CSV table of C-alpha atoms in Angstrom, one decimal:
chain,number,residue,atom,x,y,z
A,242,MET,CA,45.2,31.7,-50.4
A,243,THR,CA,45.1,34.3,-53.4
A,244,GLN,CA,43.4,37.9,-52.1
A,245,ALA,CA,40.5,37.4,-54.4
A,246,ALA,CA,39.5,34.5,-52.3
A,247,LEU,CA,40.4,36.5,-48.7
A,248,GLN,CA,38.7,38.9,-49.5
A,249,GLN,CA,35.7,36.3,-50.9
A,250,ARG,CA,35.6,34.9,-47.3
A,251,PHE,CA,34.5,38.4,-45.9
A,252,ASP,CA,31.8,38.7,-48.5
A,253,LEU,CA,28.4,40.1,-47.8
A,254,THR,CA,27.2,40.9,-50.9
A,255,GLY,CA,23.6,40.1,-51.6
A,256,LYS,CA,23.0,39.8,-47.8
A,257,VAL,CA,20.8,41.6,-45.1
A,258,ALA,CA,22.1,42.8,-41.8
A,259,LEU,CA,19.6,44.5,-39.4
A,260,ILE,CA,21.8,46.0,-36.4
A,261,THR,CA,20.3,47.7,-33.4
A,262,GLY,CA,21.9,50.6,-31.5
A,263,ALA,CA,22.9,51.8,-34.8
A,264,SER,CA,22.9,55.3,-34.5
A,265,LYS,CA,26.7,56.0,-33.0
A,266,GLY,CA,29.2,54.4,-31.4
A,267,ILE,CA,29.9,50.1,-31.6
A,268,GLY,CA,26.6,49.5,-33.9
A,269,GLU,CA,27.2,52.8,-36.0
A,270,ALA,CA,30.5,51.0,-37.1
A,271,ILE,CA,29.9,47.2,-37.2
A,272,ALA,CA,27.1,48.6,-39.1
A,273,ARG,CA,30.1,49.9,-41.5
A,274,ALA,CA,31.4,47.4,-41.2
A,275,LEU,CA,28.7,45.4,-42.4
A,276,GLY,CA,28.2,47.5,-45.6
A,277,GLN,CA,31.3,47.4,-47.0
A,278,ALA,CA,31.7,44.3,-47.0
A,279,GLY,CA,28.8,43.5,-49.2
A,280,ALA,CA,25.3,43.7,-47.4
A,281,HIS,CA,22.6,45.3,-47.6
A,282,VAL,CA,22.6,46.8,-43.8
A,283,VAL,CA,19.5,48.2,-42.1
A,284,VAL,CA,20.2,50.7,-39.0
A,285,SER,CA,17.9,50.4,-36.4
A,286,SER,CA,17.7,52.8,-33.5
A,287,ARG,CA,15.2,54.7,-31.0
A,288,LYS,CA,14.7,57.9,-33.2
A,289,GLN,CA,14.1,57.5,-37.2
A,290,ALA,CA,15.9,61.3,-37.5
A,291,ALA,CA,19.3,59.4,-35.7
A,292,VAL,CA,18.9,56.4,-38.0
A,293,ASP,CA,18.1,58.3,-41.1
A,294,ALA,CA,21.7,60.8,-40.9
A,295,VAL,CA,22.9,57.5,-40.2
A,296,ALA,CA,21.7,55.7,-43.7
A,297,GLU,CA,22.3,58.9,-45.2
A,298,THR,CA,26.2,59.4,-44.2
A,299,PHE,CA,26.2,55.5,-45.6
A,300,ARG,CA,24.9,56.0,-48.7
A,301,ALA,CA,27.2,59.2,-49.7
A,302,GLU,CA,29.7,56.3,-48.7
A,303,GLY,CA,28.5,54.0,-51.5
A,304,LEU,CA,26.5,52.0,-49.3
A,305,GLN,CA,23.3,49.9,-49.3
A,306,ALA,CA,21.5,51.0,-46.0
A,307,THR,CA,17.9,51.6,-45.0
A,308,ALA,CA,16.7,53.4,-41.9
A,309,ILE,CA,14.1,52.1,-39.5
A,310,ALA,CA,13.2,53.1,-36.3
A,311,ALA,CA,12.4,50.9,-32.8
A,312,LYS,CA,12.9,51.3,-29.5
A,313,MET,CA,13.9,48.1,-28.0
A,314,GLY,CA,12.5,46.4,-25.2
A,315,GLY,CA,8.7,48.5,-26.1
A,316,ASP,CA,5.7,46.1,-27.0
A,317,ASP,CA,5.7,44.2,-30.3
A,318,GLU,CA,8.8,46.2,-31.4
A,319,ALA,CA,10.5,43.8,-32.2
A,320,GLY,CA,7.8,42.2,-35.2
A,321,ARG,CA,7.2,45.6,-36.5
A,322,LEU,CA,11.5,46.0,-37.3
A,323,ILE,CA,11.8,42.1,-38.4
A,324,ASP,CA,8.2,43.1,-40.8
A,325,ALA,CA,9.6,46.3,-41.7
A,326,VAL,CA,13.2,44.8,-42.7
A,327,VAL,CA,11.4,41.7,-44.8
A,328,GLU,CA,9.1,44.6,-46.2
A,329,GLN,CA,12.0,47.2,-47.3
A,330,CYS,CA,14.6,44.7,-48.2
A,331,GLY,CA,13.3,40.9,-49.3
A,332,GLY,CA,15.3,38.5,-46.0
A,333,LEU,CA,17.3,38.8,-43.3
A,334,ASP,CA,20.5,37.1,-43.1
A,335,ILE,CA,22.5,39.5,-40.3
A,336,LEU,CA,21.2,40.0,-37.0
A,337,VAL,CA,23.9,42.1,-34.9
A,338,ASN,CA,21.8,42.9,-31.1
A,339,ASN,CA,23.4,45.9,-30.4
A,340,ALA,CA,20.7,48.1,-28.3
A,341,ALA,CA,21.8,48.1,-24.5
A,342,THR,CA,20.5,50.4,-21.9
A,343,ASN,CA,21.9,51.3,-18.1
A,344,PRO,CA,20.5,53.9,-16.5
A,345,VAL,CA,22.3,54.0,-12.9
A,346,PHE,CA,25.5,52.7,-11.5
A,347,GLY,CA,25.7,51.8,-8.2
A,348,PRO,CA,25.5,48.5,-5.8
A,349,ALA,CA,22.5,46.2,-7.2
A,350,VAL,CA,20.6,45.7,-3.8
A,351,ARG,CA,20.1,49.6,-4.2
A,352,THR,CA,18.7,49.3,-8.0
A,353,SER,CA,14.7,49.3,-8.0
A,354,LEU,CA,13.1,46.7,-9.6
A,355,THR,CA,11.5,49.4,-12.5
A,356,ILE,CA,14.9,50.6,-12.9
A,357,PHE,CA,16.0,45.9,-12.9
A,358,ASP,CA,12.6,45.0,-15.3
A,359,LYS,CA,13.6,48.2,-17.7
A,360,ILE,CA,17.4,46.7,-17.7
A,361,MET,CA,16.2,43.0,-18.7
A,362,LYS,CA,13.5,44.6,-21.3
A,363,VAL,CA,16.6,46.5,-23.4
A,364,ASN,CA,19.6,44.5,-22.8
A,365,VAL,CA,17.3,40.7,-22.7
A,366,ARG,CA,13.7,40.5,-24.0
A,367,ALA,CA,14.2,42.7,-27.3
A,368,PRO,CA,17.2,40.2,-28.3
A,369,PHE,CA,15.3,36.9,-27.5
A,370,GLU,CA,12.3,38.4,-29.1
A,371,LEU,CA,14.6,39.9,-31.7
A,372,CYS,CA,15.7,36.2,-32.5
A,373,GLN,CA,11.9,34.8,-32.1
A,374,LYS,CA,10.9,36.8,-35.1
A,375,ALA,CA,13.8,36.2,-37.2
A,376,TYR,CA,14.4,32.5,-37.1
A,377,PRO,CA,12.4,31.4,-39.6
A,378,ILE,CA,13.4,34.0,-42.0
A,379,LEU,CA,17.0,33.0,-41.1
A,380,CYS,CA,15.4,29.6,-41.7
A,381,GLU,CA,14.1,30.3,-45.3
A,382,ARG,CA,17.2,32.0,-46.4
A,383,GLY,CA,19.2,28.8,-46.0
A,384,GLY,CA,20.9,29.9,-42.8
A,385,GLY,CA,22.5,32.6,-41.1
A,386,SER,CA,24.4,34.6,-38.7
A,387,VAL,CA,23.5,36.4,-35.4
A,388,ILE,CA,25.8,37.9,-32.9
A,389,ASN,CA,24.6,38.8,-29.3
A,390,ILE,CA,27.1,42.2,-28.2
A,391,SER,CA,27.3,41.5,-24.5
A,392,SER,CA,30.4,42.9,-22.2
A,393,VAL,CA,32.9,42.1,-20.1
A,394,GLY,CA,30.9,43.0,-17.2
A,395,GLY,CA,29.0,39.5,-18.4
A,396,ILE,CA,32.1,37.3,-17.3
A,397,SER,CA,32.9,38.9,-14.6
A,398,PRO,CA,30.3,41.9,-12.8
A,399,GLU,CA,31.8,44.9,-13.1
A,400,ALA,CA,31.9,47.1,-9.8
A,401,GLY,CA,28.9,49.6,-10.0
A,402,LEU,CA,27.0,48.0,-12.2
A,403,GLY,CA,26.0,45.3,-11.5
A,404,VAL,CA,22.0,44.5,-12.7
A,405,TYR,CA,24.0,45.5,-16.5
A,406,SER,CA,26.5,43.0,-15.3
A,407,MET,CA,23.1,40.4,-15.1
A,408,SER,CA,21.8,40.6,-18.1
A,409,LYS,CA,24.5,40.5,-20.4
A,410,THR,CA,25.6,37.7,-18.4
A,411,ALA,CA,21.8,36.7,-19.7
A,412,LEU,CA,23.2,37.2,-22.8
A,413,ILE,CA,25.8,35.1,-22.5
A,414,SER,CA,23.5,32.4,-22.3
A,415,MET,CA,21.0,32.8,-24.6
A,416,THR,CA,23.6,32.5,-27.0
A,417,LYS,CA,24.4,29.1,-26.0
A,418,VAL,CA,21.1,28.2,-26.1
A,419,LEU,CA,20.2,29.3,-29.9
A,420,ALA,CA,23.7,28.3,-31.1
A,421,LYS,CA,22.5,24.3,-29.8
A,422,GLU,CA,19.5,24.6,-30.9
A,423,TRP,CA,19.8,25.8,-34.5
A,424,GLY,CA,22.5,24.8,-35.6
A,425,GLU,CA,21.1,21.6,-37.5
A,426,ASN,CA,18.8,25.4,-39.3
A,427,HIS,CA,22.5,26.8,-40.2
A,428,ILE,CA,22.2,29.5,-38.2
A,429,ARG,CA,25.1,30.9,-36.5
A,430,VAL,CA,24.9,32.3,-33.2
A,431,ASN,CA,27.3,34.2,-31.7
A,432,THR,CA,28.5,37.3,-28.4
A,433,ILE,CA,31.5,39.6,-28.7
A,434,CYS,CA,31.9,41.2,-25.7
A,435,PRO,CA,33.8,44.4,-26.1
A,436,GLY,CA,36.0,45.8,-22.9
A,437,LEU,CA,35.9,49.5,-22.4
A,438,ILE,CA,35.5,50.2,-25.3
A,439,GLN,CA,35.4,54.7,-26.6
A,440,THR,CA,32.2,55.7,-27.0
A,441,LYS,CA,29.6,58.2,-25.5
A,442,PHE,CA,27.9,54.3,-24.0
A,443,SER,CA,30.6,54.5,-21.5
A,444,LYS,CA,31.8,58.4,-21.7
A,445,PRO,CA,31.8,58.5,-17.8
A,446,LEU,CA,34.7,55.6,-17.2
A,447,TRP,CA,36.9,57.5,-19.7
A,448,GLN,CA,36.5,61.1,-20.1
A,449,ASN,CA,38.1,61.6,-16.4
A,450,ASP,CA,42.1,61.2,-18.0
A,451,GLU,CA,43.2,60.0,-14.4
A,452,HIS,CA,41.4,57.5,-14.7
A,453,ARG,CA,41.6,56.4,-17.8
A,454,GLU,CA,45.3,56.5,-17.8
A,455,ALA,CA,45.2,54.3,-14.1
A,456,PHE,CA,42.7,51.9,-16.1
A,457,GLU,CA,44.8,51.6,-19.4
A,458,ARG,CA,47.9,50.8,-17.5
A,459,GLN,CA,46.1,47.8,-16.0
A,460,LEU,CA,45.7,46.2,-20.1
A,461,PRO,CA,48.5,44.0,-21.6
A,462,LEU,CA,48.0,46.2,-24.1
A,463,GLY,CA,47.6,49.2,-22.6
A,464,ARG,CA,45.4,51.7,-24.3
A,465,ILE,CA,41.1,51.5,-24.5
A,466,ALA,CA,39.8,50.4,-27.7
A,467,GLN,CA,38.0,52.3,-31.0
A,468,PRO,CA,34.3,50.9,-32.0
A,469,ASP,CA,35.9,50.2,-35.2
A,470,GLU,CA,37.8,47.1,-33.6
A,471,VAL,CA,35.0,45.6,-32.4
A,472,ALA,CA,33.8,45.6,-35.4
A,473,SER,CA,36.0,44.1,-37.5
A,474,LEU,CA,35.3,41.1,-35.2
A,475,ALA,CA,31.5,41.1,-35.8
A,476,LEU,CA,32.7,41.0,-39.5
A,477,MET,CA,34.5,37.8,-39.6
A,478,LEU,CA,31.7,36.5,-37.3
A,479,ALA,CA,28.9,37.4,-39.6
A,480,SER,CA,30.8,36.2,-42.9
A,481,PRO,CA,31.8,33.4,-44.3
A,482,ALA,CA,35.0,33.7,-42.9
A,483,GLY,CA,33.4,32.6,-39.1
A,484,GLY,CA,31.2,29.6,-40.8
A,485,TYR,CA,32.4,27.2,-38.2
A,486,CYS,CA,32.2,29.4,-35.8
A,487,THR,CA,28.8,29.5,-32.7
A,488,GLY,CA,28.2,29.5,-29.9
A,489,GLY,CA,31.7,31.0,-29.2
A,490,VAL,CA,32.4,34.1,-26.2
A,491,TYR,CA,34.8,36.3,-28.0
A,492,THR,CA,36.3,39.4,-25.6
A,493,VAL,CA,37.7,42.7,-27.2
A,494,ASP,CA,38.9,43.8,-23.9
A,495,GLY,CA,42.6,44.3,-24.9
A,496,GLY,CA,43.7,41.4,-22.1
A,497,PHE,CA,41.5,42.8,-19.4
A,498,THR,CA,39.7,39.5,-18.9
A,499,ILE,CA,43.0,37.1,-18.5
């Protein structure tokens, strides 16, 4: 394969990609990677100022970027967001469900039903609603790619993160259901399960040097990852290079789940 042919396998020129939770961390890294591959990226998160700043940075880097704020889990937010993407960008080809929340740490049995509902609404219902709203648009475009960002906790529950782990397991199951139902429409649906990635969201797990080093000693690769290492896999799944991948559950965890 020539270098030009290889580059074409990862080319997203002409595609529109919506990434939720994209104002920082993994979401921002994925948005940047898809933009660098030629996609027009729609950066979405709760606060307009935050997504405006990211989109402005992307445009300064020569990327095509639009900022649309939306609060995942809010009533009618999924429909409003998809409508805004289509109106401002002309369509949608790639959906990355990255936005998530985890406001508690501790045993699941001590989690209030209010917090349980909030986690499920943001981590499961919102991605499902976005998928439902995006489905006819993706069909009109002749297919597309949906990438759900789960967690290794969705494969094996993590201590102190019980309800969060439940929500991420549900996201994996949703991926498989939609992949089976949507394949005939040339829509691929996959899940990425990151391990410990050095982001603001996971800061309580890695900011203590002693705890981080103890965790790293358990990993075959001996280190925690950076957000762009998740973004590289997302790029493959979004592009023609991942054209035969659907229903997959891919870990980016340094060997944690072995």
